[in-house]
Amino acid sequence: MADLNPAAIATKWLEGLNNATDAKAFTDQFLPTGWLRDLMCFSWDLRSISGRDSIADFLSAPCKSGSNLSRFERAGLHDCTLETTRIPPSTFPVPGVPGLQGVIAVFSFALKSPAASGRGVVRLLPDGGGGWKAFTVLLNMEELKGHEEPSAGPKGYFGTTWEEEQEKRIAEIERDPTVLIVGGGQAGLMCAARLGRMGIRALVVEKTPRVGDVWRKRYPNLSLHISAYSCSVLYQSWPKTYPRFLPKGKIADFLEAYAVGQEIHVWASSTVLPTPSYDTSTGRWTVEIDRAGTRVSITPKHIVFATGIGSPRVPKWPGMDSFEGAIYHSDVHKGSAPFKDKRAVIVGACNAGIDICEEFVVKGAAEVTMVQRSATCVASQHTVETLIQHLSPESELIPIEDGDLMANSMPMGLILKLIADGGAQQFKEADKELFEGLTKAGFKLTWEPIPGEGETGYPGFLLHRATSGAMLDMGNAQMIVDGRIKVKQGVEIERIDRDGLVFADGSKILADVIVLATGYEPIIKDIASIMGKGIKDLVGDKFWGLDEAGELSNCFKPTGAPGIWFAPGPFSWVRFLSKHLAINILAEELGLKGRNEV
């Protein structure tokens, strides 16, 4: 193992890939337990496939274009070339097998149909017979040939002014938007920036008065729990002087400047009115918009929902109206200073709950109690950052595009399997002292996002539940351990009376303020209120979570509803997957695929 030549091993493997003339020859390059993550190379979909036989079945299936070719034959994968400069081949330790090294390598490739190019990542392991086979392969389409995303900015304007050109461009967007993006948070803005760079007219509608208000108006001590580098914004990185963990105000102001800098056209104080209608003969939606009090009609070909989290979930208990203090959802929490020397109860034990508890303690509340209604998955920020660095080693030393490629090179289902098969125990051990302290304080822990399906920890809660039920600890959980935040756990709230909460066991907690950090409704509920209940018949009611293809359900890929797309998620995923959404839309505009063909 010490004498491995990663470049030579990867080059020989790529020779086999280049010589593969059918699906069987291609899949022979995989271990029997190998995985393929195909991002729009063998279909217009995003898909992860486990097992050599399943990969062969998928690639051998006839494509949906009406030809007699299989998916593999139509794609025409060729010119697989090892990358040796940007990310050179290297070795990696194989988990659970002391002394065994694998080889990881990045390569470029081309496709014949559609004519496209991309980059791939392979993880190779010894096959037991003296050769090397793929354990994981990512094939990621990056460009449609002849329609590549520009790598440099425009030259500027000569003989006219920027203001004149802007007026002309805005007029074209408003007259004939190809894409309507609902939501002007980071997801909507990055999708709009991506589409704009690829020559596609996109109009963003944002319900708040200012871009960035979705961050600006949330609770005061909200900040990102992942480093600023990992949360970089597409095309326009955060200033080097910004803190590592960005506060909400800086995010809000930056996004407002980002919309200007990327020349994104936003209608603020605007909402989509129920119910858009689709014309099958023109392939366009008719959408009525309340634009700051004026009703406007537009006819985009595509609607991208980038609405982020759903509406606040507000539980109902008997007696809520009789409470003499303040009671409200965490989404409208404006600060704890008015409640100095008061008794605060926060219902909810996830990220918002612990953040708001911390603020009450810091601002001098007389007593702070967290009501934990079900077990919570907790992970320290350090432990999660270690996982990120493992997926994308030395990420801050390489361009963000390369970091994104590496971070997305492993199928999500495989990541969860590896965690369930032993990784979770390592994470538990890393945070052992914290977990022991929380348990002693009466805080209940879990690592199973889906009961009975294995312990996958914080990554599982992220992929299956969009972090609902999880807490990424930034150090404030120590306040629970130290007793500065009390915990009421395992007993349901029976009612609320004039001065506090009464529980099913007869106990009572006195309160002057109750904050409901009780999460948000499913995204589909808000979308159905706009599109009508019939949207569920086309796309189902599952958003997020892993679908049958092993990818995020209904996110950044064809949904089953013509021209309807969904773009939720954290900064890093939107930054990477917005490209796939944009290429899908561009391919439809170029006539390279039938509407919603996958």
Coordinates of C-alpha atoms in Angstrom, one line a residue:
M1 CA 0.0 0.0 0.0
A2 CA 2.9 2.4 0.7
D3 CA 4.1 2.1 -2.9
L4 CA 0.7 2.9 -4.5
N5 CA 0.8 5.1 -7.6
P6 CA -2.6 6.7 -7.6
A7 CA -2.2 8.3 -11.0
A8 CA -1.2 5.0 -12.7
I9 CA -4.1 3.1 -11.0
A10 CA -6.7 5.7 -12.0
T11 CA -5.3 6.0 -15.6
K12 CA -5.6 2.2 -16.1
W13 CA -9.2 2.2 -14.7
L14 CA -10.2 5.1 -17.0
E15 CA -8.9 3.1 -20.0
G16 CA -11.4 0.5 -19.1
L17 CA -14.1 3.1 -19.0
N18 CA -13.1 4.6 -22.4
N19 CA -13.1 1.1 -24.0
A20 CA -16.6 0.2 -22.6
T21 CA -18.9 -0.2 -25.6
D22 CA -22.0 -1.4 -23.7
A23 CA -23.5 -1.2 -20.3
K24 CA -22.0 -4.5 -19.2
A25 CA -18.5 -3.4 -20.1
F26 CA -19.1 -0.2 -18.2
T27 CA -20.4 -1.8 -15.1
D28 CA -17.6 -4.4 -15.1
Q29 CA -15.4 -1.5 -13.9
F30 CA -17.4 -1.5 -10.6
L31 CA -17.2 -3.6 -7.5
P32 CA -20.3 -5.8 -7.1
T33 CA -21.3 -3.4 -4.2
G34 CA -20.3 -0.3 -6.1
W35 CA -22.4 2.9 -6.4
L36 CA -23.0 5.3 -9.3
R37 CA -24.2 8.8 -8.7
D38 CA -25.5 10.1 -12.1
L39 CA -26.3 13.8 -12.3
M40 CA -28.0 14.2 -15.7
C41 CA -25.6 12.1 -17.8
F42 CA -27.7 9.1 -18.5
S43 CA -31.0 10.8 -18.0
W44 CA -32.2 14.4 -17.2
D45 CA -32.7 13.3 -13.7
L46 CA -30.5 13.1 -10.6
R47 CA -30.0 9.5 -9.5
S48 CA -27.9 7.3 -7.2
I49 CA -27.8 3.6 -7.8
S50 CA -26.4 0.9 -5.5
G51 CA -25.0 -2.4 -6.7
R52 CA -23.3 -3.4 -10.0
D53 CA -26.4 -5.3 -11.3
S54 CA -28.8 -2.4 -10.6
I55 CA -26.4 0.0 -12.4
A56 CA -26.4 -2.4 -15.4
D57 CA -30.2 -2.6 -15.4
F58 CA -30.5 1.2 -15.3
L59 CA -28.0 1.8 -18.1
S60 CA -29.4 -1.0 -20.3
A61 CA -33.0 0.3 -20.1
P62 CA -34.3 2.0 -23.3
C63 CA -34.1 5.8 -23.2
K64 CA -37.3 7.7 -23.4
S65 CA -36.6 9.6 -26.6
G66 CA -38.3 7.1 -28.8
S67 CA -35.2 5.6 -30.2
N68 CA -34.1 1.9 -29.8
L69 CA -30.9 2.9 -27.9
S70 CA -30.3 2.1 -24.3
R71 CA -29.5 4.9 -21.9
F72 CA -25.8 4.0 -22.1
E73 CA -25.7 3.9 -25.9
R74 CA -27.5 7.2 -26.3
A75 CA -25.3 9.0 -23.8
G76 CA -22.1 8.0 -25.6
L77 CA -19.7 8.6 -22.7
H78 CA -16.2 9.1 -24.1
D79 CA -12.9 11.0 -23.7
C80 CA -12.6 10.2 -20.0
T81 CA -9.3 11.9 -19.0
L82 CA -7.6 11.9 -15.7
E83 CA -7.2 15.3 -14.0
T84 CA -3.8 15.8 -12.6
T85 CA -3.5 19.5 -11.8
R86 CA -6.6 20.9 -10.1
I87 CA -7.3 17.9 -7.9
P88 CA -4.5 15.3 -8.4
P89 CA -5.2 11.6 -7.7
S90 CA -4.5 10.6 -4.1
T91 CA -5.0 7.8 -1.6
F92 CA -7.5 7.6 1.2
P93 CA -7.8 5.2 4.2
V94 CA -10.7 2.7 3.9
P95 CA -12.9 2.9 6.9
G96 CA -13.0 -0.2 9.0
V97 CA -10.1 -1.9 7.3
P98 CA -6.8 -0.9 9.0
G99 CA -3.9 -0.5 6.6
L100 CA -6.1 -0.6 3.4
Q101 CA -5.8 2.4 1.1
G102 CA -8.1 3.3 -1.7
V103 CA -7.5 5.7 -4.6
I104 CA -9.6 8.8 -5.3
A105 CA -9.3 10.6 -8.7
V106 CA -11.1 13.3 -10.6
F107 CA -11.6 13.1 -14.4
S108 CA -13.2 14.9 -17.2
F109 CA -15.5 13.3 -19.8
A110 CA -17.7 14.1 -22.8
L111 CA -21.2 12.9 -23.9
K112 CA -22.5 12.5 -27.4
S113 CA -26.2 12.9 -26.7
P114 CA -26.8 15.5 -25.5
A115 CA -23.5 17.0 -26.6
A116 CA -22.1 17.9 -23.2
S117 CA -19.1 17.8 -21.0
G118 CA -18.6 17.0 -17.3
R119 CA -16.4 16.0 -14.5
G120 CA -16.4 12.8 -12.5
V121 CA -14.9 11.4 -9.3
V122 CA -14.0 7.8 -8.7
R123 CA -13.1 6.0 -5.5
L124 CA -11.2 2.8 -6.4
L125 CA -10.6 -0.2 -4.1
P126 CA -8.6 -3.5 -4.7
D127 CA -10.8 -6.1 -6.3
G128 CA -9.1 -9.1 -4.7
G129 CA -7.6 -10.2 -8.0
G130 CA -4.8 -7.8 -8.4
G131 CA -6.9 -5.1 -10.1
W132 CA -8.9 -2.1 -9.0
K133 CA -12.6 -1.5 -9.3
A134 CA -14.8 1.4 -8.5
F135 CA -16.6 1.6 -5.2
T136 CA -18.2 5.0 -6.0
V137 CA -18.4 6.9 -9.3
L138 CA -19.9 10.4 -9.7
L139 CA -20.7 11.5 -13.3
N140 CA -21.7 15.2 -13.2
M141 CA -22.8 17.1 -16.3
E142 CA -21.4 20.6 -16.2
E143 CA -21.9 22.1 -19.7
L144 CA -24.0 21.7 -22.8
K145 CA -21.6 22.1 -25.7
G146 CA -22.2 25.4 -27.6
H147 CA -24.1 26.8 -24.6
E148 CA -21.4 26.8 -21.9
E149 CA -21.8 29.1 -18.9
P150 CA -19.4 32.0 -19.4
S151 CA -16.4 31.7 -17.2
A152 CA -15.6 35.5 -17.4
G153 CA -17.6 38.6 -17.0
P154 CA -18.8 40.7 -20.0
K155 CA -16.6 43.3 -21.5
G156 CA -18.9 46.2 -20.6
Y157 CA -20.9 48.7 -22.7
F158 CA -19.6 51.0 -25.4
G159 CA -21.7 53.5 -27.1
T160 CA -24.4 53.1 -24.5
T161 CA -24.7 53.2 -20.7
W162 CA -25.1 50.5 -18.1
E163 CA -28.4 52.2 -17.0
E164 CA -29.8 52.1 -20.6
E165 CA -28.8 48.5 -21.0
Q166 CA -30.4 47.7 -17.6
E167 CA -33.6 49.3 -18.5
K168 CA -33.7 47.3 -21.8
R169 CA -32.9 44.1 -20.0
I170 CA -35.5 44.6 -17.3
A171 CA -38.2 45.5 -19.8
E172 CA -37.5 42.2 -21.6
I173 CA -37.7 40.2 -18.4
E174 CA -41.0 41.8 -17.4
R175 CA -42.4 41.4 -20.9
D176 CA -41.5 37.8 -21.4
P177 CA -39.9 36.0 -18.4
T178 CA -38.8 32.5 -19.2
V179 CA -38.6 31.6 -15.5
L180 CA -40.5 32.9 -12.5
I181 CA -38.7 32.4 -9.2
V182 CA -40.9 32.5 -6.1
G183 CA -38.8 33.6 -3.2
G184 CA -35.9 36.0 -2.9
G185 CA -33.8 34.3 -0.3
Q186 CA -30.4 32.8 -1.0
A187 CA -31.9 29.9 -3.0
G188 CA -34.0 32.1 -5.3
L189 CA -31.2 34.6 -5.8
M190 CA -28.6 32.0 -6.6
C191 CA -30.9 30.3 -9.1
A192 CA -31.6 33.6 -10.7
A193 CA -27.9 34.5 -10.9
R194 CA -27.2 31.1 -12.5
L195 CA -30.0 31.3 -15.0
G196 CA -29.0 34.9 -15.9
R197 CA -25.4 33.8 -16.6
M198 CA -26.7 31.1 -18.9
G199 CA -28.8 33.6 -20.9
I200 CA -32.2 32.7 -19.4
R201 CA -34.6 35.5 -18.4
A202 CA -35.6 35.1 -14.7
L203 CA -37.9 37.2 -12.6
V204 CA -37.8 36.9 -8.8
V205 CA -40.9 37.7 -6.7
E206 CA -40.2 38.3 -3.0
K207 CA -43.0 38.8 -0.4
T208 CA -41.0 41.0 1.9
P209 CA -40.3 44.7 1.3
R210 CA -36.5 44.2 0.9
V211 CA -34.2 41.4 -0.3
G212 CA -32.7 39.9 2.7
D213 CA -35.7 40.4 5.0
V214 CA -36.1 36.6 5.3
W215 CA -33.0 36.7 7.4
R216 CA -33.2 40.3 8.7
K217 CA -36.5 39.8 10.4
R218 CA -35.7 36.6 12.3
Y219 CA -34.6 36.3 15.9
P220 CA -31.7 38.5 16.9
N221 CA -28.9 36.0 17.7
L222 CA -29.5 33.9 14.6
S223 CA -26.3 33.0 12.7
L224 CA -25.1 30.3 10.4
H225 CA -23.9 27.2 12.2
I226 CA -21.6 26.2 9.3
S227 CA -18.5 28.1 8.3
A228 CA -18.8 31.0 5.9
Y229 CA -16.6 29.2 3.3
S230 CA -19.0 26.3 3.1
C231 CA -21.9 28.7 2.8
S232 CA -20.3 30.8 0.1
V233 CA -22.7 32.5 -2.3
L234 CA -22.5 31.6 -6.0
Y235 CA -20.1 33.9 -8.0
Q236 CA -19.6 36.3 -5.1
S237 CA -17.8 35.1 -2.0
W238 CA -18.2 36.7 1.4
P239 CA -15.7 39.4 2.2
K240 CA -12.6 38.0 3.9
T241 CA -13.2 40.3 6.8
Y242 CA -16.5 38.6 7.7
P243 CA -16.7 36.3 10.7
R244 CA -16.5 32.6 10.3
F245 CA -20.1 32.1 11.5
L246 CA -22.1 34.8 9.8
P247 CA -24.8 36.7 11.8
K248 CA -28.2 37.1 10.2
G249 CA -27.8 40.9 9.6
K250 CA -24.6 40.5 7.6
I251 CA -26.3 37.8 5.5
A252 CA -29.3 40.0 4.9
D253 CA -27.3 43.0 3.8
F254 CA -25.0 40.9 1.6
L255 CA -27.9 39.3 -0.2
E256 CA -29.4 42.7 -0.9
A257 CA -26.1 43.8 -2.4
Y258 CA -25.8 40.4 -4.2
A259 CA -29.1 41.0 -6.0
V260 CA -27.7 44.3 -7.3
G261 CA -24.3 43.0 -8.1
Q262 CA -25.6 40.0 -10.1
E263 CA -28.2 42.2 -11.8
I264 CA -31.1 40.1 -10.6
H265 CA -34.5 41.6 -11.2
V266 CA -36.7 41.3 -8.1
W267 CA -40.2 42.4 -7.5
A268 CA -40.4 43.0 -3.7
S269 CA -43.6 43.2 -1.6
S270 CA -45.0 40.8 -4.2
T271 CA -46.9 37.5 -3.9
V272 CA -48.1 34.9 -6.4
L273 CA -51.9 34.7 -6.3
P274 CA -53.9 31.4 -6.4
T275 CA -54.1 29.6 -8.8
P276 CA -51.8 29.7 -11.8
S277 CA -53.0 27.9 -14.9
Y278 CA -51.1 25.9 -17.5
D279 CA -51.6 26.0 -21.3
T280 CA -50.5 22.7 -22.8
S281 CA -50.5 24.2 -26.3
T282 CA -48.1 27.0 -25.5
G283 CA -46.2 25.3 -22.7
R284 CA -46.7 28.4 -20.5
W285 CA -48.2 29.2 -17.1
T286 CA -50.4 32.2 -16.6
V287 CA -49.6 33.7 -13.2
E288 CA -51.3 36.5 -11.4
I289 CA -49.1 38.5 -9.1
D290 CA -49.9 41.1 -6.5
R291 CA -47.0 43.5 -7.0
A292 CA -47.1 45.9 -4.1
G293 CA -50.8 46.2 -4.4
T294 CA -51.1 46.1 -8.2
R295 CA -52.3 43.0 -10.0
V296 CA -50.0 41.9 -12.8
S297 CA -50.2 38.9 -15.1
I298 CA -47.2 37.1 -16.6
T299 CA -46.8 34.0 -18.7
P300 CA -43.5 32.2 -17.8
K301 CA -42.6 28.8 -19.1
H302 CA -41.2 27.7 -15.7
I303 CA -41.9 28.4 -12.1
V304 CA -39.2 27.7 -9.6
F305 CA -40.3 27.6 -5.9
A306 CA -37.4 28.8 -3.7
T307 CA -39.6 29.5 -0.7
G308 CA -37.3 27.9 1.9
I309 CA -39.0 26.6 5.0
G310 CA -42.7 26.4 5.3
S311 CA -45.1 28.5 7.4
P312 CA -44.6 28.5 11.2
R313 CA -46.2 25.5 12.9
V314 CA -48.2 26.8 15.8
P315 CA -49.6 24.1 18.1
K316 CA -53.0 24.7 19.8
W317 CA -53.6 24.0 23.4
P318 CA -56.6 24.7 25.6
G319 CA -56.4 28.0 27.4
M320 CA -53.8 29.7 25.2
D321 CA -56.1 32.8 25.0
S322 CA -56.2 33.1 28.8
F323 CA -52.4 33.4 29.1
E324 CA -51.6 36.8 30.6
G325 CA -48.0 37.0 29.3
A326 CA -46.6 37.0 25.8
I327 CA -46.9 33.9 23.6
Y328 CA -45.7 33.6 20.0
H329 CA -43.8 31.5 17.5
S330 CA -40.0 31.8 17.4
D331 CA -40.3 33.0 13.8
V332 CA -41.5 36.4 15.1
H333 CA -39.2 36.6 18.2
K334 CA -37.7 40.1 18.3
G335 CA -35.4 39.8 21.3
S336 CA -35.3 38.8 24.9
A337 CA -34.3 42.2 26.5
P338 CA -37.9 43.2 27.3
F339 CA -38.2 40.1 29.5
K340 CA -35.3 40.8 31.9
D341 CA -36.0 39.3 35.3
K342 CA -39.0 37.4 33.8
R343 CA -39.7 33.7 33.5
A344 CA -39.3 32.3 30.0
V345 CA -40.4 29.0 28.6
I346 CA -39.3 27.9 25.2
V347 CA -41.3 25.0 23.7
G348 CA -38.9 23.1 21.4
A349 CA -35.4 21.7 21.7
C350 CA -33.8 22.2 18.3
N351 CA -31.7 24.9 16.7
A352 CA -34.1 27.8 17.2
G353 CA -35.0 26.6 20.7
I354 CA -31.5 26.5 22.0
D355 CA -30.5 29.8 20.4
I356 CA -33.5 31.6 21.9
C357 CA -33.0 30.0 25.3
E358 CA -29.4 31.2 25.2
E359 CA -30.5 34.8 24.4
F360 CA -32.9 34.8 27.3
V361 CA -30.1 33.7 29.7
V362 CA -27.7 36.3 28.3
K363 CA -30.3 39.1 28.6
G364 CA -31.0 38.4 32.2
A365 CA -34.2 36.4 32.3
A366 CA -35.0 35.2 35.9
E367 CA -35.6 31.6 34.8
V368 CA -35.3 29.8 31.4
T369 CA -36.9 26.5 30.8
M370 CA -36.8 24.4 27.6
V371 CA -39.8 22.1 27.0
Q372 CA -38.5 19.1 25.1
R373 CA -41.4 17.1 23.8
S374 CA -39.5 14.4 21.9
A375 CA -35.8 13.3 21.7
T376 CA -33.4 15.5 19.9
C377 CA -30.4 14.6 17.7
V378 CA -27.5 16.7 18.9
A379 CA -24.1 17.2 17.2
S380 CA -21.4 19.7 18.0
Q381 CA -20.4 22.1 15.2
H382 CA -16.8 20.7 15.4
T383 CA -18.0 17.1 14.7
V384 CA -20.1 18.2 11.7
E385 CA -17.3 20.3 10.3
T386 CA -15.1 17.2 10.6
L387 CA -17.5 15.3 8.4
I388 CA -17.6 18.1 5.9
Q389 CA -13.8 18.2 5.8
H390 CA -13.7 14.4 5.3
L391 CA -16.0 14.6 2.3
S392 CA -14.0 17.6 0.9
P393 CA -10.5 17.5 2.4
E394 CA -8.6 20.8 2.7
S395 CA -11.6 22.5 1.1
E396 CA -10.5 26.0 2.0
L397 CA -7.4 25.5 0.0
I398 CA -9.1 24.8 -3.3
P399 CA -11.7 26.7 -5.4
I400 CA -15.2 26.4 -4.1
E401 CA -16.3 24.7 -7.4
D402 CA -13.8 21.9 -6.8
G403 CA -14.9 21.7 -3.1
D404 CA -18.5 21.3 -4.2
L405 CA -17.6 18.6 -6.7
M406 CA -15.8 16.6 -4.0
A407 CA -18.5 17.2 -1.4
N408 CA -21.1 15.8 -3.8
S409 CA -19.0 12.9 -5.1
M410 CA -20.5 10.3 -2.8
P411 CA -24.1 9.2 -3.0
M412 CA -26.2 10.4 -0.1
G413 CA -27.6 7.0 0.6
L414 CA -24.0 5.6 0.9
I415 CA -23.1 8.4 3.3
L416 CA -26.0 7.4 5.6
K417 CA -25.1 3.7 5.3
L418 CA -21.5 4.3 6.3
I419 CA -22.7 6.4 9.3
A420 CA -25.2 3.7 10.3
D421 CA -22.5 1.0 9.9
G422 CA -20.2 2.5 12.5
G423 CA -19.7 6.2 11.7
A424 CA -22.4 7.2 14.2
Q425 CA -20.5 5.6 17.0
Q426 CA -17.4 7.7 16.1
F427 CA -19.5 10.8 16.3
K428 CA -21.0 9.8 19.6
E429 CA -17.5 9.2 21.0
A430 CA -16.4 12.6 19.7
D431 CA -19.2 14.4 21.6
K432 CA -19.3 11.9 24.5
E433 CA -18.8 14.5 27.3
L434 CA -21.5 16.8 26.0
F435 CA -23.9 13.9 25.6
E436 CA -23.3 12.7 29.1
G437 CA -23.9 16.1 30.5
L438 CA -27.1 16.6 28.6
T439 CA -28.4 13.2 29.6
K440 CA -27.7 14.0 33.3
A441 CA -29.6 17.3 32.9
G442 CA -32.7 15.4 31.7
F443 CA -32.3 16.1 28.0
K444 CA -33.3 13.1 25.8
L445 CA -31.1 12.2 22.9
T446 CA -31.6 10.2 19.7
W447 CA -29.6 9.4 16.5
E448 CA -32.4 7.9 14.5
P449 CA -34.3 10.2 12.1
I450 CA -36.6 7.3 11.1
P451 CA -37.2 5.0 14.1
G452 CA -35.9 1.5 13.4
E453 CA -33.9 2.4 10.3
G454 CA -30.5 2.9 11.9
E455 CA -28.6 5.6 13.6
T456 CA -27.4 8.2 11.1
G457 CA -27.1 11.1 13.4
Y458 CA -27.2 14.7 12.2
P459 CA -26.5 13.9 8.5
G460 CA -29.6 11.7 8.6
F461 CA -31.7 14.3 10.2
L462 CA -30.5 16.8 7.5
L463 CA -31.2 14.5 4.5
H464 CA -34.4 12.9 5.8
R465 CA -36.0 15.7 7.8
A466 CA -34.3 19.0 6.8
T467 CA -32.8 19.1 10.4
S468 CA -36.2 19.0 12.0
G469 CA -35.6 17.3 15.4
A470 CA -31.9 18.2 15.4
M471 CA -29.6 20.6 17.2
L472 CA -26.2 21.7 15.8
D473 CA -24.5 22.8 19.0
M474 CA -22.4 26.0 18.8
G475 CA -21.5 25.7 22.5
N476 CA -24.8 26.9 23.9
A477 CA -25.9 23.4 24.9
Q478 CA -23.5 23.7 27.7
M479 CA -26.0 26.0 29.4
I480 CA -28.3 23.0 29.7
V481 CA -25.4 21.0 31.2
D482 CA -24.7 23.8 33.7
G483 CA -28.3 24.2 34.7
R484 CA -28.7 27.7 33.3
I485 CA -31.3 26.3 31.0
K486 CA -33.7 24.0 32.8
V487 CA -35.3 21.1 30.9
K488 CA -38.9 19.8 31.1
Q489 CA -38.9 16.5 29.1
G490 CA -41.2 13.7 28.3
V491 CA -44.5 15.1 29.5
E492 CA -47.1 16.5 27.1
I493 CA -48.5 20.0 27.6
E494 CA -52.1 19.6 28.6
R495 CA -53.2 23.2 28.7
I496 CA -52.0 26.8 29.2
D497 CA -53.6 28.9 31.9
R498 CA -53.2 32.6 32.8
D499 CA -49.7 32.2 34.4
G500 CA -48.0 29.2 32.9
L501 CA -48.1 25.7 31.3
V502 CA -49.8 22.7 32.9
F503 CA -48.6 19.3 31.9
A504 CA -50.3 15.9 31.7
D505 CA -48.6 14.7 34.9
G506 CA -50.2 17.6 36.8
S507 CA -47.0 19.6 37.1
K508 CA -46.9 23.3 36.2
I509 CA -44.3 25.8 35.0
L510 CA -44.9 29.4 35.7
A511 CA -44.1 31.7 32.8
D512 CA -44.2 35.4 31.8
V513 CA -43.3 34.6 28.1
I514 CA -43.8 31.4 26.1
V515 CA -41.9 31.1 22.8
L516 CA -43.0 28.3 20.5
A517 CA -39.9 27.0 18.7
T518 CA -42.1 24.4 17.2
G519 CA -40.8 24.3 13.6
Y520 CA -42.5 24.8 10.3
E521 CA -45.2 23.2 8.2
P522 CA -44.3 21.0 5.2
I523 CA -43.3 23.0 2.1
I524 CA -46.0 21.3 0.0
K525 CA -48.7 22.9 2.2
D526 CA -47.7 26.4 1.2
I527 CA -47.2 25.4 -2.4
A528 CA -50.6 23.8 -2.6
S529 CA -52.1 27.0 -1.2
I530 CA -50.7 28.7 -4.4
M531 CA -50.9 26.1 -7.0
G532 CA -54.0 24.3 -5.8
K533 CA -54.4 20.9 -4.2
G534 CA -54.0 19.2 -7.7
I535 CA -50.3 19.9 -7.5
K536 CA -50.0 16.9 -5.1
D537 CA -51.4 14.6 -7.8
L538 CA -48.5 15.6 -10.1
V539 CA -45.6 15.8 -7.7
G540 CA -46.7 13.9 -4.6
D541 CA -46.5 15.4 -1.1
K542 CA -43.0 14.5 -0.3
F543 CA -40.3 17.2 -0.4
W544 CA -36.9 16.7 0.9
G545 CA -36.0 13.2 2.1
L546 CA -34.4 10.7 -0.1
D547 CA -36.6 9.4 -3.0
E548 CA -36.5 6.1 -4.9
A549 CA -33.5 7.5 -6.9
G550 CA -31.5 8.1 -3.7
E551 CA -31.6 11.9 -4.2
L552 CA -33.6 14.7 -2.5
S553 CA -37.2 14.3 -3.4
N554 CA -38.5 16.8 -6.0
C555 CA -35.5 19.1 -5.5
F556 CA -33.6 20.7 -8.4
K557 CA -34.8 18.1 -10.9
P558 CA -38.0 17.3 -13.0
T559 CA -41.0 17.0 -10.7
G560 CA -43.7 15.4 -12.8
A561 CA -45.5 18.8 -13.2
P562 CA -44.6 20.6 -16.4
G563 CA -42.4 23.6 -15.8
I564 CA -42.5 23.3 -12.0
W565 CA -39.3 23.1 -10.1
F566 CA -38.3 23.3 -6.4
A567 CA -35.0 24.7 -5.1
P568 CA -34.8 24.5 -1.3
G569 CA -31.8 23.9 0.9
P570 CA -28.7 25.3 2.5
F571 CA -26.2 27.5 0.7
S572 CA -23.9 24.8 -0.4
W573 CA -26.5 22.6 -2.1
V574 CA -28.2 25.4 -3.9
R575 CA -24.8 26.7 -5.1
F576 CA -24.0 23.2 -6.6
L577 CA -27.4 22.0 -7.7
S578 CA -28.7 25.3 -9.2
K579 CA -26.5 24.3 -12.2
H580 CA -28.4 21.1 -12.8
L581 CA -31.8 22.9 -12.6
A582 CA -30.5 25.6 -15.0
I583 CA -29.2 23.1 -17.5
N584 CA -32.5 21.2 -17.4
I585 CA -34.4 24.4 -18.2
L586 CA -31.9 25.4 -20.9
A587 CA -32.2 22.0 -22.5
E588 CA -35.9 22.4 -22.7
E589 CA -35.5 25.8 -24.2
L590 CA -33.1 24.4 -26.8
G591 CA -35.4 21.5 -27.7
L592 CA -33.0 18.9 -26.5
K593 CA -35.6 17.2 -24.4
G594 CA -39.3 16.8 -24.3
R595 CA -41.1 18.7 -21.6
N596 CA -40.3 17.1 -18.3
E597 CA -38.5 14.2 -20.0
V598 CA -36.3 12.3 -17.5

